[in-house]
Coordinates of C-alpha atoms in Angstrom, one line a residue:
X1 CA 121.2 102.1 77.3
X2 CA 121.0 103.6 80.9
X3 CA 118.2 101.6 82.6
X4 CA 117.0 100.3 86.6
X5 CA 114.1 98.2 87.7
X6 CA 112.0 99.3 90.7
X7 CA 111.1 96.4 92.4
X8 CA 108.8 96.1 95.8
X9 CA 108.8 93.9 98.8
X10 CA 105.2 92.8 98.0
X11 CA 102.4 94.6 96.0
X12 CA 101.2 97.6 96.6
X13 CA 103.9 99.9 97.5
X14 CA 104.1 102.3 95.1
X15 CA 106.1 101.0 92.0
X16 CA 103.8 102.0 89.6
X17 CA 103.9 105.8 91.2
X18 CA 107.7 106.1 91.3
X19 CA 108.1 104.7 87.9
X20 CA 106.2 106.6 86.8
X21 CA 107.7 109.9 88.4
X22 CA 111.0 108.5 87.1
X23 CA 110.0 108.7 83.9
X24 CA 109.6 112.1 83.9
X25 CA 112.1 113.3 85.9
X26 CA 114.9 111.1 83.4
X27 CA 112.7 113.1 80.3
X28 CA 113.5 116.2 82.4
X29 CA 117.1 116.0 81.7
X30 CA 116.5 115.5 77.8
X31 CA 117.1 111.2 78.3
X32 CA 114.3 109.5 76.2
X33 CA 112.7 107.4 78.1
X34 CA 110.4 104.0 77.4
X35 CA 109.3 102.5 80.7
X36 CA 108.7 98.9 80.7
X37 CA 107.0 95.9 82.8
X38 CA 107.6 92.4 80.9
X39 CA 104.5 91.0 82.8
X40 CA 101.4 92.8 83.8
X41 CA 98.5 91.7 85.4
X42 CA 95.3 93.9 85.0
X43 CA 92.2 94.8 83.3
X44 CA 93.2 98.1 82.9
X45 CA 93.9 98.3 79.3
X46 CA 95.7 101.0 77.2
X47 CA 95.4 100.7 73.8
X48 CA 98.2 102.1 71.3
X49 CA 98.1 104.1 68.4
X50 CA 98.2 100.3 66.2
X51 CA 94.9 99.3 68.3
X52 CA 97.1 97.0 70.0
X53 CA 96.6 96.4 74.0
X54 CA 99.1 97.0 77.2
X55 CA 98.8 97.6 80.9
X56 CA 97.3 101.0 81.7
X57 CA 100.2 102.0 83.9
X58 CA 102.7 101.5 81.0
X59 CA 100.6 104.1 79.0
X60 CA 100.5 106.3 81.5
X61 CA 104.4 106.2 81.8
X62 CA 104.9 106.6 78.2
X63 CA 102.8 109.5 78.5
X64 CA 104.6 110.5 81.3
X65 CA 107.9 110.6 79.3
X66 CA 106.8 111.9 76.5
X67 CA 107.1 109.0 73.9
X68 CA 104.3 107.2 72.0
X69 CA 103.0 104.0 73.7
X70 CA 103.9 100.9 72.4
X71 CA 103.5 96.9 72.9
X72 CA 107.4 96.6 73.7
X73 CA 106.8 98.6 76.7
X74 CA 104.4 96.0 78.3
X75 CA 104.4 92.8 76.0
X76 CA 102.6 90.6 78.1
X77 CA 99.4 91.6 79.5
X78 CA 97.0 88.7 81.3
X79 CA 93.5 90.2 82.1
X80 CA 91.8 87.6 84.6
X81 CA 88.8 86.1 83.4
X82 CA 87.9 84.4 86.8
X83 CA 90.1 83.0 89.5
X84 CA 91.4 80.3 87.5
X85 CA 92.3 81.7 84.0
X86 CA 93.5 84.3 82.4
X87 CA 93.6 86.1 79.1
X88 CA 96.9 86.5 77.5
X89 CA 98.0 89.1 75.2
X90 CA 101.2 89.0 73.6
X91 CA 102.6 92.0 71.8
X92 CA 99.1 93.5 72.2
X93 CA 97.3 91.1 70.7
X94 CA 95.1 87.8 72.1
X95 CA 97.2 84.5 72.2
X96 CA 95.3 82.4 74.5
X97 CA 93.3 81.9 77.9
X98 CA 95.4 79.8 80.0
X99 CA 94.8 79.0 83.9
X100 CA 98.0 79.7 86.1
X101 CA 99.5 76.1 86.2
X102 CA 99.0 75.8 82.7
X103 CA 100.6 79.4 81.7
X104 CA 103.5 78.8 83.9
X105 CA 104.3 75.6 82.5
X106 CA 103.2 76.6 78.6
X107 CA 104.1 79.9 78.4
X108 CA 107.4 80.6 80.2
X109 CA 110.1 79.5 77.6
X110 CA 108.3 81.7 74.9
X111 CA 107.4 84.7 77.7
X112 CA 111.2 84.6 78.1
X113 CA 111.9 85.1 74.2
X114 CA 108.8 87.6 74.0
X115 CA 110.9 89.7 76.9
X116 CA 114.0 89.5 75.1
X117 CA 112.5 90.7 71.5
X118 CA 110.9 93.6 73.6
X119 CA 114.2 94.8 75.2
X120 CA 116.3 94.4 72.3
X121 CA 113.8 96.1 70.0
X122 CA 113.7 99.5 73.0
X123 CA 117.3 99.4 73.6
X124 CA 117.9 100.4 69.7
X125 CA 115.2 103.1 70.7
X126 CA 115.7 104.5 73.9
X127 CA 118.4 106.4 75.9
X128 CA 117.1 105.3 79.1
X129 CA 114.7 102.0 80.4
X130 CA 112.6 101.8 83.6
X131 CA 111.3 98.6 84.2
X132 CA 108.6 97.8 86.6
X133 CA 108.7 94.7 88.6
X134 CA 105.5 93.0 89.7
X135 CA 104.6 92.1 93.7
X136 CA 107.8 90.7 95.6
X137 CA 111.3 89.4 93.8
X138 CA 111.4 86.5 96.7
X139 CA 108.2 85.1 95.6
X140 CA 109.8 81.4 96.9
X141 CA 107.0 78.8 95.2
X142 CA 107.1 81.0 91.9
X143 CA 111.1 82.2 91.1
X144 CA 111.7 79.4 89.1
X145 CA 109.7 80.5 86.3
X146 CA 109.0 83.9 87.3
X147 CA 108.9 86.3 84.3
X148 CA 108.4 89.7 86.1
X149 CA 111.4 90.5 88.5
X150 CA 115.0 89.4 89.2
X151 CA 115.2 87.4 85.7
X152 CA 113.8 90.2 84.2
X153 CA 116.6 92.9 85.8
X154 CA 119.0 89.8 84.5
X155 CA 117.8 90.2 80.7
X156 CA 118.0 93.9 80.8
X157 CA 121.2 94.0 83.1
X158 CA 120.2 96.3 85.2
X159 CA 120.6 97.2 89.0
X160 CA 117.5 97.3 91.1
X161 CA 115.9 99.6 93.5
X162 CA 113.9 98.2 95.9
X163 CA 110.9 99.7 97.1
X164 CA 108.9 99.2 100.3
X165 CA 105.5 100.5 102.3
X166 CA 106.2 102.1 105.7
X167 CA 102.6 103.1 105.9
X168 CA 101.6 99.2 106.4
X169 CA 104.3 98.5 109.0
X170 CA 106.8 96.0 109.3
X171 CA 108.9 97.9 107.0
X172 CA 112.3 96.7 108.8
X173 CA 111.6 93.0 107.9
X174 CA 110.2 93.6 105.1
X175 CA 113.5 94.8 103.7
X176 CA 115.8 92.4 105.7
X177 CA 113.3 89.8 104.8
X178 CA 114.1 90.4 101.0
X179 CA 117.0 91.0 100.8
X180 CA 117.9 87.5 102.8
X181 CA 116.1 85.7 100.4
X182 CA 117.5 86.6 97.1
X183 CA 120.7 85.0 95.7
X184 CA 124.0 86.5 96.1
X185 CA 123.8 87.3 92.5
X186 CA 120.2 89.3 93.0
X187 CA 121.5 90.3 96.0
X188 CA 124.3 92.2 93.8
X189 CA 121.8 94.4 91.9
X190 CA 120.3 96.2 94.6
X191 CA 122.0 99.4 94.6
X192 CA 119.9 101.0 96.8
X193 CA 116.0 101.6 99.1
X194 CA 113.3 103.5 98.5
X195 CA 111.1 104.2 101.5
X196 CA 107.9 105.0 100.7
X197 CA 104.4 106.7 102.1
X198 CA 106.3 108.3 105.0
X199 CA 103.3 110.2 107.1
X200 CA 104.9 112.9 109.9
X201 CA 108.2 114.5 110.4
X202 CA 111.4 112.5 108.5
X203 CA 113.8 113.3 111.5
X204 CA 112.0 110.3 113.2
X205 CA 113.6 108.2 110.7
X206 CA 116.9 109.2 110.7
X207 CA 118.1 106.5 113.1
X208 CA 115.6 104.0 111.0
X209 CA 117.5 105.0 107.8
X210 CA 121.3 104.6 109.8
X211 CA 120.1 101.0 110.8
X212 CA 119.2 99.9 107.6
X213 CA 122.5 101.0 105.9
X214 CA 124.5 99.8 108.7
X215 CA 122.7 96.3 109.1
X216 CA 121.7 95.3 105.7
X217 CA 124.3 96.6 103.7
X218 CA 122.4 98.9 101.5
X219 CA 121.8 102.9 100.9
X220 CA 118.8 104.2 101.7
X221 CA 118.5 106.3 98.7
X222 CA 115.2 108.6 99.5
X223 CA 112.6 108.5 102.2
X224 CA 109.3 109.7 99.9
X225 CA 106.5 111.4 102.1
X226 CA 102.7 110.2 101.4
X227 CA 101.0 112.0 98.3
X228 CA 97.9 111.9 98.8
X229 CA 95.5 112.8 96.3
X230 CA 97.8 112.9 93.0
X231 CA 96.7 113.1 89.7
X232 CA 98.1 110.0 88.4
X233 CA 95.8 107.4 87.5
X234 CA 95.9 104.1 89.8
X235 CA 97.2 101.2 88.2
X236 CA 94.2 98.6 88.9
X237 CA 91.8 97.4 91.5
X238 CA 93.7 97.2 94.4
X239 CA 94.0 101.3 94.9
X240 CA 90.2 101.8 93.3
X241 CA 88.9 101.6 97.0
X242 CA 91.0 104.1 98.4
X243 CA 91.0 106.6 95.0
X244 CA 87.6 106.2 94.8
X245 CA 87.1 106.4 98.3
X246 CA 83.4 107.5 99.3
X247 CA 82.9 110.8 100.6
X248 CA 80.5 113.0 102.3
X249 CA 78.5 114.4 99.5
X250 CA 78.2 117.9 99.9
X251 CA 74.7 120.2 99.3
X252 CA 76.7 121.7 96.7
X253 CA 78.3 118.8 94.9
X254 CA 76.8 116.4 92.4
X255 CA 76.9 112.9 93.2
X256 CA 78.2 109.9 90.3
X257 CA 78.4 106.2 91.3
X258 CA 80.0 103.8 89.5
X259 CA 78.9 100.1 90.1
X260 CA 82.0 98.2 91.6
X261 CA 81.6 94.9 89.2
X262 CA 83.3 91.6 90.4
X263 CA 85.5 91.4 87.0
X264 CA 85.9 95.2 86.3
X265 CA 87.7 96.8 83.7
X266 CA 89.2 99.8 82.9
X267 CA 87.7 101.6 85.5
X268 CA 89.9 104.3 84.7
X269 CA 86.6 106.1 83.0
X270 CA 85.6 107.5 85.9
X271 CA 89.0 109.2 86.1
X272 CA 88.3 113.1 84.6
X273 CA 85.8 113.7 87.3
X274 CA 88.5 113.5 90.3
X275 CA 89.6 117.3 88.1
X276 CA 86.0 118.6 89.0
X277 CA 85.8 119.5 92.1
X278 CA 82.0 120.0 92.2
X279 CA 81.9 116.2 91.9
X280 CA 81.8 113.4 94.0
X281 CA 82.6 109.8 93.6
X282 CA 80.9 106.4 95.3
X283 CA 81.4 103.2 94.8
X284 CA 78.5 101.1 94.8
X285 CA 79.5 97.0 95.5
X286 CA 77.5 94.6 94.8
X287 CA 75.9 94.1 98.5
X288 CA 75.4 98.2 99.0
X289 CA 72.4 100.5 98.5
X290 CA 72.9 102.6 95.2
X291 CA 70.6 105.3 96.5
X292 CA 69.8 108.3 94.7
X293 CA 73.1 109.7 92.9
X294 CA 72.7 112.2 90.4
X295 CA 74.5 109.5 87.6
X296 CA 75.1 105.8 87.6
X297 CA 78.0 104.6 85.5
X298 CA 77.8 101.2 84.5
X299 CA 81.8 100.1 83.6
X300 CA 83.5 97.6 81.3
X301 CA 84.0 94.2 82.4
X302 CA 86.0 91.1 81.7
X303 CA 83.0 89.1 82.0
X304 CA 79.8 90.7 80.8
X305 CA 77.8 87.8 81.7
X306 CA 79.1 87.2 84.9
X307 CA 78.6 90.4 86.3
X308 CA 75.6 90.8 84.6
X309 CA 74.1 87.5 87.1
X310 CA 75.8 88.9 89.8
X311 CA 74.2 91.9 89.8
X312 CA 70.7 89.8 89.4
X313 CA 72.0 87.2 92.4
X314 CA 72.0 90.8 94.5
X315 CA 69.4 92.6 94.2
X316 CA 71.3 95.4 92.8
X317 CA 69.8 95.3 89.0
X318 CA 66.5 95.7 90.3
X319 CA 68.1 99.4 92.2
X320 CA 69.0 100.1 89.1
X321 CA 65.8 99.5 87.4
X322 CA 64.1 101.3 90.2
X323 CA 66.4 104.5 89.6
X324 CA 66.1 104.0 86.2
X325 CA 62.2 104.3 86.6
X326 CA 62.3 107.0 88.6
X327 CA 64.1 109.4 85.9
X328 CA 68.2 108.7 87.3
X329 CA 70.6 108.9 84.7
X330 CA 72.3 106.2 83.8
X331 CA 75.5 105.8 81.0
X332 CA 76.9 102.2 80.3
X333 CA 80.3 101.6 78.6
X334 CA 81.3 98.6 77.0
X335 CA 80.6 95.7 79.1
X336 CA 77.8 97.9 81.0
X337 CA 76.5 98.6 78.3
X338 CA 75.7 95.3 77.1
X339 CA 73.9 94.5 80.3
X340 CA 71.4 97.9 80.0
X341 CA 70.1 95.5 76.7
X342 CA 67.3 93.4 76.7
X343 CA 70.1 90.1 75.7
X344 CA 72.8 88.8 75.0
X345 CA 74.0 86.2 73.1
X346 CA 77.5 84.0 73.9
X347 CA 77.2 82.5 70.7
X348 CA 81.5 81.9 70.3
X349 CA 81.2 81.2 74.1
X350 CA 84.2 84.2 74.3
X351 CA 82.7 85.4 77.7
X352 CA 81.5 82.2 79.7
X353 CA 82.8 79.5 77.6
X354 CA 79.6 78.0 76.8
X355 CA 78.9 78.9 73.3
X356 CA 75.2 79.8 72.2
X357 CA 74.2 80.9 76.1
X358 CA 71.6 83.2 75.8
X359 CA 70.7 85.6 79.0
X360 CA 68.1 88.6 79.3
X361 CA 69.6 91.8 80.0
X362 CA 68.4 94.6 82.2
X363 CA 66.1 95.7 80.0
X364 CA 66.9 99.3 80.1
X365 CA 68.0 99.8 76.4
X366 CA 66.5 98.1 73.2
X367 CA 69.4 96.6 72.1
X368 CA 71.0 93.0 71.6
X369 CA 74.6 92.0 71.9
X370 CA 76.4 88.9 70.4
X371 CA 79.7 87.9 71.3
X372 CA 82.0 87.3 68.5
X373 CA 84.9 85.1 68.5
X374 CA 87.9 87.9 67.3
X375 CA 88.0 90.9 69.6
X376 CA 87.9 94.5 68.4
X377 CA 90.7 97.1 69.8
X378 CA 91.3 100.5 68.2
X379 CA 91.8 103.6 69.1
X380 CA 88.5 105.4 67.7
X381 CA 87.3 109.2 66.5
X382 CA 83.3 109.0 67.0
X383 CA 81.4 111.9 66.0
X384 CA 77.9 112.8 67.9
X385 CA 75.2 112.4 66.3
X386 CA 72.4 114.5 68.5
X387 CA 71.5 117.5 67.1
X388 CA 72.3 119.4 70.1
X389 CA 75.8 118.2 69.8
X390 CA 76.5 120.2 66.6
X391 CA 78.9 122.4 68.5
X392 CA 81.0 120.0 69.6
X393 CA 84.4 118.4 68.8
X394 CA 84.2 114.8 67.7
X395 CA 84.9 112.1 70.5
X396 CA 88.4 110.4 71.1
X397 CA 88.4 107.4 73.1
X398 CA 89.2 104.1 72.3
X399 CA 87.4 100.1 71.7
X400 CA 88.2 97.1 72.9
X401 CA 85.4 94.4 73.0
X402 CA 83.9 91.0 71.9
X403 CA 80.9 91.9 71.6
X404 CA 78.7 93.4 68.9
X405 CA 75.1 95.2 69.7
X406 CA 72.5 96.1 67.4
X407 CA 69.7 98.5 67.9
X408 CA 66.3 96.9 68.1
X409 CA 64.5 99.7 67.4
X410 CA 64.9 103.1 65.7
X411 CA 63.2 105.4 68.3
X412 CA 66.6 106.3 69.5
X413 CA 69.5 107.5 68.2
X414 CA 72.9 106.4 68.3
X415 CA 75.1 107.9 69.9
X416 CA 78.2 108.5 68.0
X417 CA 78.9 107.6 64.0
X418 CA 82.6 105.9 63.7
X419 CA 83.8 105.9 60.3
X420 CA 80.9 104.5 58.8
X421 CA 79.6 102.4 61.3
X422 CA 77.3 103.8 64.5
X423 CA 78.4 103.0 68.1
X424 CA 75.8 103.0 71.2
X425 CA 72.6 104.5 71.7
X426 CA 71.2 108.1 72.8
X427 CA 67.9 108.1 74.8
X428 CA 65.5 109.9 76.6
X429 CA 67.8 113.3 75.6
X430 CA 70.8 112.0 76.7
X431 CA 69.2 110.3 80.3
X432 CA 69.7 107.2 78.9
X433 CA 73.4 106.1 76.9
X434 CA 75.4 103.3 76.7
X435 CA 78.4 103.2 74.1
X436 CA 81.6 101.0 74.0
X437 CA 84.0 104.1 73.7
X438 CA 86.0 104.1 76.6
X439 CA 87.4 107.4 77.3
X440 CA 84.4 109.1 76.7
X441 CA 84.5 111.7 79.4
X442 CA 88.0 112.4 78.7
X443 CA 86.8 114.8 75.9
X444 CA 86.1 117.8 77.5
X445 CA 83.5 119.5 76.1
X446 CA 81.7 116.5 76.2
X447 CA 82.5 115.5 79.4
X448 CA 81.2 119.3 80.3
X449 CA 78.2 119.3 78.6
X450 CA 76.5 116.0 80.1
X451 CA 77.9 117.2 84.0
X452 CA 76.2 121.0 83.0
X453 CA 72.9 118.7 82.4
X454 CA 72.9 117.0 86.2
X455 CA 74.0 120.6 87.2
X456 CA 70.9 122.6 85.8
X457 CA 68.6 119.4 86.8
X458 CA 70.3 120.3 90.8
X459 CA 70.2 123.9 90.2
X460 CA 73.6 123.9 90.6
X461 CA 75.5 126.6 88.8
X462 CA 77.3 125.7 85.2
X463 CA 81.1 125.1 85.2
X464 CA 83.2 126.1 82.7
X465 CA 85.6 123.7 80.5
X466 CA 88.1 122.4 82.2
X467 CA 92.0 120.6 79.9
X468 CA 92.2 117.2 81.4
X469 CA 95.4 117.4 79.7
X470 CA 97.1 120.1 81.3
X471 CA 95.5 118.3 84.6
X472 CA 97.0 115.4 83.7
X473 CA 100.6 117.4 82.6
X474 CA 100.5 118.8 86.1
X475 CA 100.3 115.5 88.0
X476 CA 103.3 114.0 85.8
X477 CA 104.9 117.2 87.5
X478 CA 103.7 117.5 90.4
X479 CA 104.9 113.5 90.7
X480 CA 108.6 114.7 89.4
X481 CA 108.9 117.0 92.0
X482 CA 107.5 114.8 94.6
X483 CA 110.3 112.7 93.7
X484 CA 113.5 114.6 93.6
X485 CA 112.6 116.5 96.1
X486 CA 114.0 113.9 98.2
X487 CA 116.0 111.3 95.3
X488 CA 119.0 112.9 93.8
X489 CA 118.4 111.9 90.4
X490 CA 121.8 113.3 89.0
X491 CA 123.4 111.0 91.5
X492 CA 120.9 107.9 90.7
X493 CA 122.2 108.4 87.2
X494 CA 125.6 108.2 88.2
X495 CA 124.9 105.3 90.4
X496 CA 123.5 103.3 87.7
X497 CA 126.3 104.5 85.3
X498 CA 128.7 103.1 88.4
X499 CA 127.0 100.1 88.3
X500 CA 127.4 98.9 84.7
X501 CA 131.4 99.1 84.8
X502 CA 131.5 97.2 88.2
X503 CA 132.5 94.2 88.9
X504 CA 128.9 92.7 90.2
X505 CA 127.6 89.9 88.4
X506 CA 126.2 90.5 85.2

């Protein structure tokens, strides 16, 4: 199997992107493809076609490619729970929450054999693997046990590509830096540089690009110009800031603000409305003024309960309250909306730890939500149950939670039926939702209905239905052609081929 690793020299530099780009420019040229990270650390989820869960970014690169997601392509996911611990999931499912000593020193010899099964199990699949590495391979206090870079390129045996920010500076000894520190044997696998988020004219890096080959031994295979506003989802938190930037709202434009939760998750739900273009996004922390945005969403998170106080420790729930009060709309998912409840009940102690805590809610919605001990993941069908959602196609989205909530009252409806069980709650004509499908406004005519609502209540005009999936086709594209505009992929492929019948270390 034809395969490389992208690695970076630290976080941040665009692996995700170019894997992802990869993938779809190796699919171009009829190779099918399963990208792959061994390691990933998010709480972006993805969850397959089993129910099972993996790193967003490894979804999105299946979907880039064109293949079905699936566990092997990201087999170990940790979702951080606080600063100490993390959740692990092994081939999609929960094994254990473990802090960072004790998953280093626990986990690595069966994260090694977890790895293995993975690769093995995609090589008898796949024509072609590109693996994702995870921050810098010369991580010096951590390589021993590391399960995300250079041993990882060693189980697949595969060359690397190293990839590294010149819109941070420093990118010289950055490089030299890296390379320096890894073994001869690493050393042997890079076959080549990526220079990323070049801004201005690429002629002023010609000499940049001759000193690098000539002084550090190693091709400069492409010198990639800044994207900026692509369509391809951000991995996790560290590019929400920037892709979620706030913006001058516009007379013209409706406003939605999405509270910025200390443990959010999958904050990917707020993707779909970067495709409208009548629509701006804000993030609201929790020390900012949530003002008077036409929509709050209230996101998932990996603790409920711990956001929930946060909020409280603020001031911020009682903004909420306030614009709640004064007729805003307001739609929780999952984790949010468990806080728009009146309580909630840590009776396994699967969010805090301290089973049978009991805390009051917001207060917004009458509902109550106890945290079980197994958690729920599926991909999910939800029909609406409104009568003025008759016309519509059922929802697709998908679950993944602890929790359970229960209406306490039946002067509201719910707000979808799943099979035959109901999820969430409709009030106050649809002002008022919270549900624990994620997804939710990936459904366009759904999606279009609830923005045509805040339009008509601006007097804005209606917009017309807009594919998220041929927006989201488009980007994969647009990121393929970003790519080899400048990377000769023919030649990579040769490169790589030239690689595995050398005489490098294996």
């Amino acid at each position: 199997m034809l395969g490389v690793m992208i690695q970076g020299t630290s976080s941040d530099v665009g692996k995700s992107f170019i894997c992802t780009a990869l993938c779809r420019a190796f699919a171009r040229r009829g190779l099918s493809v399963a990208p792959f990270k061994s390691q990933n650390m998010s709480n972006n989820s993805y969850v397959t076609k089993e129910g099972a869960e993996i790193g967003r970014a490894q979804g999105i690169q299946a979907e880039a490619a064109g293949v079905e997601a699936s566990v092997m392509m990201n087999p170990i996911l940790l979702k951080p729970r606080n600063d100490h611990t993390s959740e692990v999931i092994r081939f999609g499912r929960v094994h254990q929450t473990l802090s960072g000593k004790d998953y280093r020193r626990q986990f690595y010899e069966l994260g090694l054999e977890t790895i293995r099964e993975a690769l093995a199990t995609l090589e008898a699949e796949y024509d072609a693997i590109v693996i994702e590495g995870a921050g810098s391979p010369v991580e010096m206090n951590l390589n021993d046990r590391e399960l995300v870079n250079m041993k990882v390129a060693e189980l697949a045996d595969v060359p690397v590509i190293l990839v590294a920010d010149i819109d941070r500076g420093g990118i010289f000894a950055s490089i030299a830096g890296t390379l320096q520190l890894l073994s001869a044997q690493e050393r042997s696998r890079v076959i080549g540089v990526v220079v990323n988020k070049f801004r201005g004219d690429p002629e002023l890096f010609v000499s940049g690009r001759k000193w690098i080959e000539e002084n550090l031994g190693v091709e400069v295979l492409a010198v990639l110009p800044y994207l900026d506003h692509h369509r391809i989802e951000a991995e996790d938190s560290l590019s929400r800031q920037t892709r979620y930037r706030q913006a001058v709202k516009r007379h013209d434009q409706l406003e939605i603000v999405m509270i910025d939760l200390p443990y959010l998750s999958n904050d990917t739900d707020l993707e779909p409305f970067l495709h409208e273009p009548d629509v701006s996004l804000r993030l609201v922390g929790m020390h900012d003024q949530l003002g008077c945005p036409d929509a709050v969403l209230l996101p998932g998170t990996k603790s409920t309960i711990r956001d929930l106080e946060a909020m409280m420790a603020t001031g911020l729930s009682e903004q909420l309250k306030a614009y709640v009060r004064q007729g805003g709309t307001v739609i929780g998912i999952c984790g949010g909306y468990q806080m728009l409840g009146q309580t909630i009940i840590d009776e396994a102690g699967t969010d805090t730890g301290t089973a049978g805590l009991k805390v009051k809610g917001l207060g917004i919605l009458p509902v109550e939500t106890v945290f079980a001990q197994e958690k729920w993941t599926s991909q999910s069908v939800g029909k609406l149950v409104a009568p003025q959602f008759e016309a519509l196609a059922p929802l697709t989205g998908f679950e993944i939670h602890l929790g359970h909530s229960r209406q306490l009252t039946e002067s509201a409806l719910p707000f979808l039926t799943v099979a035959e069980r109901e999820d969430g709650i409709f009030a106050e004509e649809g002002r008022l939702i919270g549900s624990y499908f994620h997804h939710l406004f990936y459904n366009d005519q759904w999606r279009t209905w609830w923005l045509n609502r805040l339009r008509k209540n601006r007097s804005l005009p209606e917009q017309p239905v807009r594919s998220l999936q041929s927006e989201r086709q488009k980007g994969y594209e647009q990121a393929a052609d970003w790519l080899e505009a400048e990377l000769d992929v023919r030649r990579l492929l040769d490169k790589i081929e030239a690689w595995r019948k050398s005489d490098a270390p294996h």
